[in-house]
Short mmCIF file of C-alpha atoms in Angstrom, two decimals:
data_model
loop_
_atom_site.label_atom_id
_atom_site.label_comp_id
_atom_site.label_asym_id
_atom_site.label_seq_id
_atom_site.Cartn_x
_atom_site.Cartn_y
_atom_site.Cartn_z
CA UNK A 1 0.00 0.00 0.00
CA UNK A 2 3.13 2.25 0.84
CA UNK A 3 4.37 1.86 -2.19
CA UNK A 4 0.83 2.23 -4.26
CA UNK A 5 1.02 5.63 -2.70
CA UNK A 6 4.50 6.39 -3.43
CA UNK A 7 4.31 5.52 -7.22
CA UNK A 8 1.04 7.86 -6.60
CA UNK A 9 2.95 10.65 -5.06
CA UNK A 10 5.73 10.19 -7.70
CA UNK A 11 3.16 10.86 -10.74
CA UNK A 12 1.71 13.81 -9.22
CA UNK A 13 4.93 15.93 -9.00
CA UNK A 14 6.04 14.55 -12.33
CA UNK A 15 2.37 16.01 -14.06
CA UNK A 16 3.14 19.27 -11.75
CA UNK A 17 6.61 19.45 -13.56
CA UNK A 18 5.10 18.78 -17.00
CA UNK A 19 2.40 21.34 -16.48
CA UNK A 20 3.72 24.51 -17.95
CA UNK A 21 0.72 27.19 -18.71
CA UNK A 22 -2.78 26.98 -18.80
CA UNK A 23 -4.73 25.70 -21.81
CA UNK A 24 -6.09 29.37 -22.32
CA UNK A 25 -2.43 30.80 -22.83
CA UNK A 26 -1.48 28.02 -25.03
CA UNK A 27 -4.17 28.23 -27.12
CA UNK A 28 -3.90 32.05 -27.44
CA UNK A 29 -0.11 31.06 -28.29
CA UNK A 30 -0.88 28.68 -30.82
CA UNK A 31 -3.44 31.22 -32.59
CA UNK A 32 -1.13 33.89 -33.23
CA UNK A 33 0.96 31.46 -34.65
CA UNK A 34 -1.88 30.07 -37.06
CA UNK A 35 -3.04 33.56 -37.67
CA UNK A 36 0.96 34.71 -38.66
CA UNK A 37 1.34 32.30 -40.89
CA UNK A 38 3.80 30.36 -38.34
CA UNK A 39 4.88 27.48 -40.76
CA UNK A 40 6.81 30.33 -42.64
CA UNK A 41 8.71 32.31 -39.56
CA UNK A 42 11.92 32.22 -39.81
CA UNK A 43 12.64 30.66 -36.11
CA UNK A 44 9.24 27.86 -36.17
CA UNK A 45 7.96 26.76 -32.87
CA UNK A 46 6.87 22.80 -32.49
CA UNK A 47 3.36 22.83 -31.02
CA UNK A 48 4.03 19.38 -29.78
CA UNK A 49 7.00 20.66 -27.50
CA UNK A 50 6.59 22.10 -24.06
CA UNK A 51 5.83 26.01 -24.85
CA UNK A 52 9.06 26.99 -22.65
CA UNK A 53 10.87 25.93 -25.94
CA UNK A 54 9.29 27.77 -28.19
CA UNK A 55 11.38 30.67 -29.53
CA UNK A 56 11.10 33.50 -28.19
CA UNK A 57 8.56 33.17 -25.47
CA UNK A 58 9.80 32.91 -22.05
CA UNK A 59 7.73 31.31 -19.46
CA UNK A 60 8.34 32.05 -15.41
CA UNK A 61 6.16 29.84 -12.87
CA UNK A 62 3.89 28.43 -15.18
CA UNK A 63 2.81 31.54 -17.12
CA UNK A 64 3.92 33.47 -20.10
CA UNK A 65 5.61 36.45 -19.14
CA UNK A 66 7.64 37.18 -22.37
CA UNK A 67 7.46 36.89 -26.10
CA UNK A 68 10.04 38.56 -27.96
CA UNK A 69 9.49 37.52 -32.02
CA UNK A 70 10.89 41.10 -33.51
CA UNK A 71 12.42 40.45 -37.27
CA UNK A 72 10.65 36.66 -37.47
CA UNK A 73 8.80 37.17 -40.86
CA UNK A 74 5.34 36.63 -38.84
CA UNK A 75 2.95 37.26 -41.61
CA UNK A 76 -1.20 38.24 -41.18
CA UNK A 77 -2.83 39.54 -37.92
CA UNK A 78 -3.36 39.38 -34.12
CA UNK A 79 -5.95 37.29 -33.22
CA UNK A 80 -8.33 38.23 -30.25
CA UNK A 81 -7.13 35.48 -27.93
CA UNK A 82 -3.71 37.52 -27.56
CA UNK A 83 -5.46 39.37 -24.55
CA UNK A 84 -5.79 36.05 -22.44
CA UNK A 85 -2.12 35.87 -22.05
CA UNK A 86 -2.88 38.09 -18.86
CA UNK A 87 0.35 37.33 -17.13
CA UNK A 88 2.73 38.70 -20.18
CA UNK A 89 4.91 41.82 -19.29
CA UNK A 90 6.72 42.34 -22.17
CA UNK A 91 5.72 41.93 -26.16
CA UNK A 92 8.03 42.41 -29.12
CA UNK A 93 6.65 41.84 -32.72
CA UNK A 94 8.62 44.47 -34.28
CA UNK A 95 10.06 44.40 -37.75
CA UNK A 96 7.28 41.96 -39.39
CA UNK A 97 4.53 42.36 -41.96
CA UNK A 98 1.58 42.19 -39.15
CA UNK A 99 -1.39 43.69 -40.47
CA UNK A 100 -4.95 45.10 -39.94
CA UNK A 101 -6.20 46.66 -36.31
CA UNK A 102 -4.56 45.81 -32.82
CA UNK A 103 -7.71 43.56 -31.32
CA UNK A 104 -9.59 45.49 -28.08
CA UNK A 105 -8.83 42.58 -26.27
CA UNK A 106 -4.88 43.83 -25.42
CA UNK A 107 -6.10 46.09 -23.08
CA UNK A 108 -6.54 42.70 -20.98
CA UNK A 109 -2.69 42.55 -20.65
CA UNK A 110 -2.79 44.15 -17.01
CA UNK A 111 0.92 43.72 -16.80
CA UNK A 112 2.36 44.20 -19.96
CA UNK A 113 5.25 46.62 -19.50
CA UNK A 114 6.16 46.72 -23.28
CA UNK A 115 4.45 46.76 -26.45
CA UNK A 116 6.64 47.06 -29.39
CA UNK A 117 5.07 46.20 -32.83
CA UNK A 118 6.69 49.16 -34.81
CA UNK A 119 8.25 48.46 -38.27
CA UNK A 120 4.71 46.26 -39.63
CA UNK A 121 1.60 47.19 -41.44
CA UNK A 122 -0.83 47.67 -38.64
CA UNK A 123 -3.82 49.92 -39.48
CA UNK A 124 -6.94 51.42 -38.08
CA UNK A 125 -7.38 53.46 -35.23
CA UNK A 126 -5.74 52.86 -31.74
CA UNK A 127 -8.13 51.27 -29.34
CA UNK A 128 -8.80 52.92 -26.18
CA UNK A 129 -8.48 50.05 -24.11
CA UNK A 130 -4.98 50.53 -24.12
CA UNK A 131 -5.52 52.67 -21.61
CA UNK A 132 -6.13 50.09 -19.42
CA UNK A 133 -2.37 49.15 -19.15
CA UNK A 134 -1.41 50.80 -16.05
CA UNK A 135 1.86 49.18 -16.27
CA UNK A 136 3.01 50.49 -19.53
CA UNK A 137 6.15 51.66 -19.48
CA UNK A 138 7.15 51.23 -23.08
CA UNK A 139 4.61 51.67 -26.53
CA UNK A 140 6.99 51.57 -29.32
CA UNK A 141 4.25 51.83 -32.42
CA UNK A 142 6.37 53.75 -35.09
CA UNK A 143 6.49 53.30 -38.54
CA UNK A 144 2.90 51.81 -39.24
CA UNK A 145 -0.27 52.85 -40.94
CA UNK A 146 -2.13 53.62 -37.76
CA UNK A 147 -4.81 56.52 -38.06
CA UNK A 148 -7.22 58.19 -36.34
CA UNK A 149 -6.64 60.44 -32.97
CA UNK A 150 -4.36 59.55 -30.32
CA UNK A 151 -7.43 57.77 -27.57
CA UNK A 152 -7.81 60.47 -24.72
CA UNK A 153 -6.89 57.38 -22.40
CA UNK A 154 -3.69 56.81 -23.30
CA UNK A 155 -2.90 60.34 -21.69
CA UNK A 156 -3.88 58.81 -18.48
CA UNK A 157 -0.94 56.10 -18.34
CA UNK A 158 1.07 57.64 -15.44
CA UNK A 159 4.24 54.82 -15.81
CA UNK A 160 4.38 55.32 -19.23
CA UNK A 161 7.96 56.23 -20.28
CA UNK A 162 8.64 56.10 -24.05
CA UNK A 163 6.00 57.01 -26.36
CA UNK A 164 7.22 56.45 -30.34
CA UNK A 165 3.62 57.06 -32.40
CA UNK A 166 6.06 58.76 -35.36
CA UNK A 167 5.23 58.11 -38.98
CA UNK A 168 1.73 56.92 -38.97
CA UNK A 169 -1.35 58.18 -39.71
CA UNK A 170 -2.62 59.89 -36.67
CA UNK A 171 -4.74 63.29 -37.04
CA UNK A 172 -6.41 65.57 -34.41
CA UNK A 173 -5.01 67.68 -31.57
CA UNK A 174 -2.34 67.02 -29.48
CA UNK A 175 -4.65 66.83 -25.84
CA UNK A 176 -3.73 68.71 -22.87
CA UNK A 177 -4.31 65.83 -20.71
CA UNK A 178 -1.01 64.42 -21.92
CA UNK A 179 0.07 66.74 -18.68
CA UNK A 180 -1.09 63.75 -16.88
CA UNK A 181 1.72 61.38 -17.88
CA UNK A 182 4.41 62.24 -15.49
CA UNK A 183 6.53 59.70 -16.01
CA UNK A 184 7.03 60.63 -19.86
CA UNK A 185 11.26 60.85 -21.10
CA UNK A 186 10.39 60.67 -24.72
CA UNK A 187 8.03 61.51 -27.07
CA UNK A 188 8.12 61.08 -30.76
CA UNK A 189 4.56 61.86 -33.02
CA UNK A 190 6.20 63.43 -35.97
CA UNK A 191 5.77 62.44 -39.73
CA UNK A 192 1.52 62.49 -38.76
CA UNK A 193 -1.44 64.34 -39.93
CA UNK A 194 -1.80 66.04 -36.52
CA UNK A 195 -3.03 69.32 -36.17
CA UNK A 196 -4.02 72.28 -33.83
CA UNK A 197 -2.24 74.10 -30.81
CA UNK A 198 0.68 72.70 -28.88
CA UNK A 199 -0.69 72.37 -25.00
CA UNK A 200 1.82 74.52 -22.78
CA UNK A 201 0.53 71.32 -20.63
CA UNK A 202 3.64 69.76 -21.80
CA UNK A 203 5.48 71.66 -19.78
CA UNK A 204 4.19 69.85 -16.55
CA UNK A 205 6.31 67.43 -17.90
CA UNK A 206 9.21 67.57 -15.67
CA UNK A 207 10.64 63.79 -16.51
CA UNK A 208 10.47 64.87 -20.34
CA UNK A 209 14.33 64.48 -22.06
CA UNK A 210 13.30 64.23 -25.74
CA UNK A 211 10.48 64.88 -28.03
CA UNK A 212 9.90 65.22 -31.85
CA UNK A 213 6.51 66.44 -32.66
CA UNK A 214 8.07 67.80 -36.28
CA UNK A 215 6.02 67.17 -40.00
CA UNK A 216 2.82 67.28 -38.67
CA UNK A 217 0.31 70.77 -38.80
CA UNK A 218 1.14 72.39 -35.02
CA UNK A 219 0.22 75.94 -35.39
CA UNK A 220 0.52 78.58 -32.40
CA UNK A 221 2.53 79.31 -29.17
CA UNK A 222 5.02 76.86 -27.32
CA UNK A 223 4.95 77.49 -24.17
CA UNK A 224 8.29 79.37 -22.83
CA UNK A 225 8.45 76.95 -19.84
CA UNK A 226 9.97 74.02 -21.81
CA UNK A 227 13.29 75.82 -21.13
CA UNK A 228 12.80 74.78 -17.23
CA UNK A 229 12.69 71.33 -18.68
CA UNK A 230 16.34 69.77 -18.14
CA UNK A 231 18.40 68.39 -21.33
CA UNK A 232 15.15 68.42 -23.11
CA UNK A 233 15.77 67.95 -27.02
CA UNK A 234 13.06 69.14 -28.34
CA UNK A 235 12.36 69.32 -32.50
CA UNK A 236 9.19 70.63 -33.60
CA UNK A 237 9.44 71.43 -38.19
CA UNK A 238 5.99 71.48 -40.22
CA UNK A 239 6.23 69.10 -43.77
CA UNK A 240 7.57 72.39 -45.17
CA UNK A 241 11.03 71.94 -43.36
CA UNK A 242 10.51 75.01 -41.07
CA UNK A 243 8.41 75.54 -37.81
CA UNK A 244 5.61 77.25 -39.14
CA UNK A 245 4.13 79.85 -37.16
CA UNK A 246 5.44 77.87 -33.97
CA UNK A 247 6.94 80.38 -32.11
CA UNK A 248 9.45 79.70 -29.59
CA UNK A 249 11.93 81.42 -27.17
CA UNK A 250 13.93 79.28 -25.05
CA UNK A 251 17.15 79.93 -23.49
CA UNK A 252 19.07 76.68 -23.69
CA UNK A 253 20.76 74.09 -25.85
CA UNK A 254 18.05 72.87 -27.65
CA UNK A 255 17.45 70.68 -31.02
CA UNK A 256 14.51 73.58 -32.78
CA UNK A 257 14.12 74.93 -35.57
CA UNK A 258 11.79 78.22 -35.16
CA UNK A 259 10.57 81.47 -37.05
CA UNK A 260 10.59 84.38 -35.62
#
């Protein structure tokens, strides 16, 4: 009987030790394969094999906390199920040919710390559920076909560090509620459609090093208290190669271009 529940004992710890994530996470790891054309990525993952060997996805006590597939060749779109992988802090897709709209369902990454799917084809607007990641410290978006206006709840991610939205589509005003995310270093929106005054909000910015707001339609006023701002590099030049009617006096050595 000992020994019955030794062999018993012994099979339990060895299914603990097999059991890697939960069926949810693997499938939602198995569909963004399928939907990215997986067969044809240049590093393949074996569906058969635990998912702790799969390229570039890192698992940490039984949940996926990592997937880093940058420059892979993944081919198509994101599938809805990428918002069950609700343990993932960091997401890297960058320099592929993903397409279409980034699904709703990623504002269910609650602690996602980086989302970096610049260099693809992603299009449509930005959904406001993005908002929802109040761990964001990283959204690295650039060089994309992403339109519409930047969500007003994105301006409410208050660990949000690096902002790169450059050389998309985006159009509409720059909103002063961007004042509210204090722990922004960089900012980079130029090469968009956007248009209308720059907020002197933006000077509330005191953790603000670099931003590039240039080849878009600003028009008006900067506000005089970016010079308080410490070794802020700050570029700001319309689509005409000149900061159009963007008037600007600062006192320090500073990246601008302005007319006078």
């Amino acid at each position: 009987m000992r020994y019955t529940y030794t062999l018993f004992l012994l099979l339990m710890f060895s299914l603990i030790l097999k059991a890697e994530v939960s069926i949810a996470e693997k499938n939602a790891l198995t569909q963004l394969y399928n939907a990215t054309n997986g067969a044809n990525w240049t590093s393949k993952w074996d569906l058969k094999a635990p998912v702790s060997s799969w390229y570039g996805v890192k698992v940490q006590e039984d949940k996926v906390v990592s997937i880093q597939l940058q420059n892979n060749n993944l081919v198509g779109t994101l599938p809805n199920s990428i918002g069950d992988l609700k343990s993932l802090e960091f997401l890297n897709l960058s320099f592929n040919r993903i397409s279409g709209s980034i699904p709703a369902s990623i504002g269910g990454l609650s602690s996602l710390k980086t989302l970096s799917m610049f260099m693809n084809s992603l299009s449509g607007n930005l959904p406001s559920e993005i908002g929802k990641l109040s761990n964001l410290e990283i959204l690295s978006l650039y060089n994309n076909d992403i339109d519409g206006q930047i969500p007003s709840s994105i301006y409410e991610l208050k660990n949000l560090k690096v902002l790169y939205l450059n050389s998309n589509k985006l159009s509409g005003t720059l909103n002063p509620s961007i004042s509210n995310m204090v722990s922004l270093q960089q900012l980079s929106l130029f090469d968009n459609r956007m248009n209308g005054l720059v907020p002197f909000d933006i000077a509330k910015l005191n953790n603000l090093k670099e931003m590039n707001i240039s080849y878009n339609q600003f028009s008006g006023f900067v506000s005089k208290d970016l010079a308080k701002l410490d070794v802020l590099n700050m570029t700001m030049i319309n689509d005409k190669g000149v900061a159009q009617a963007l008037k600007v006096s600062l006192n320090k050595n500073t990246a601008i271009v302005s007319e006078e």
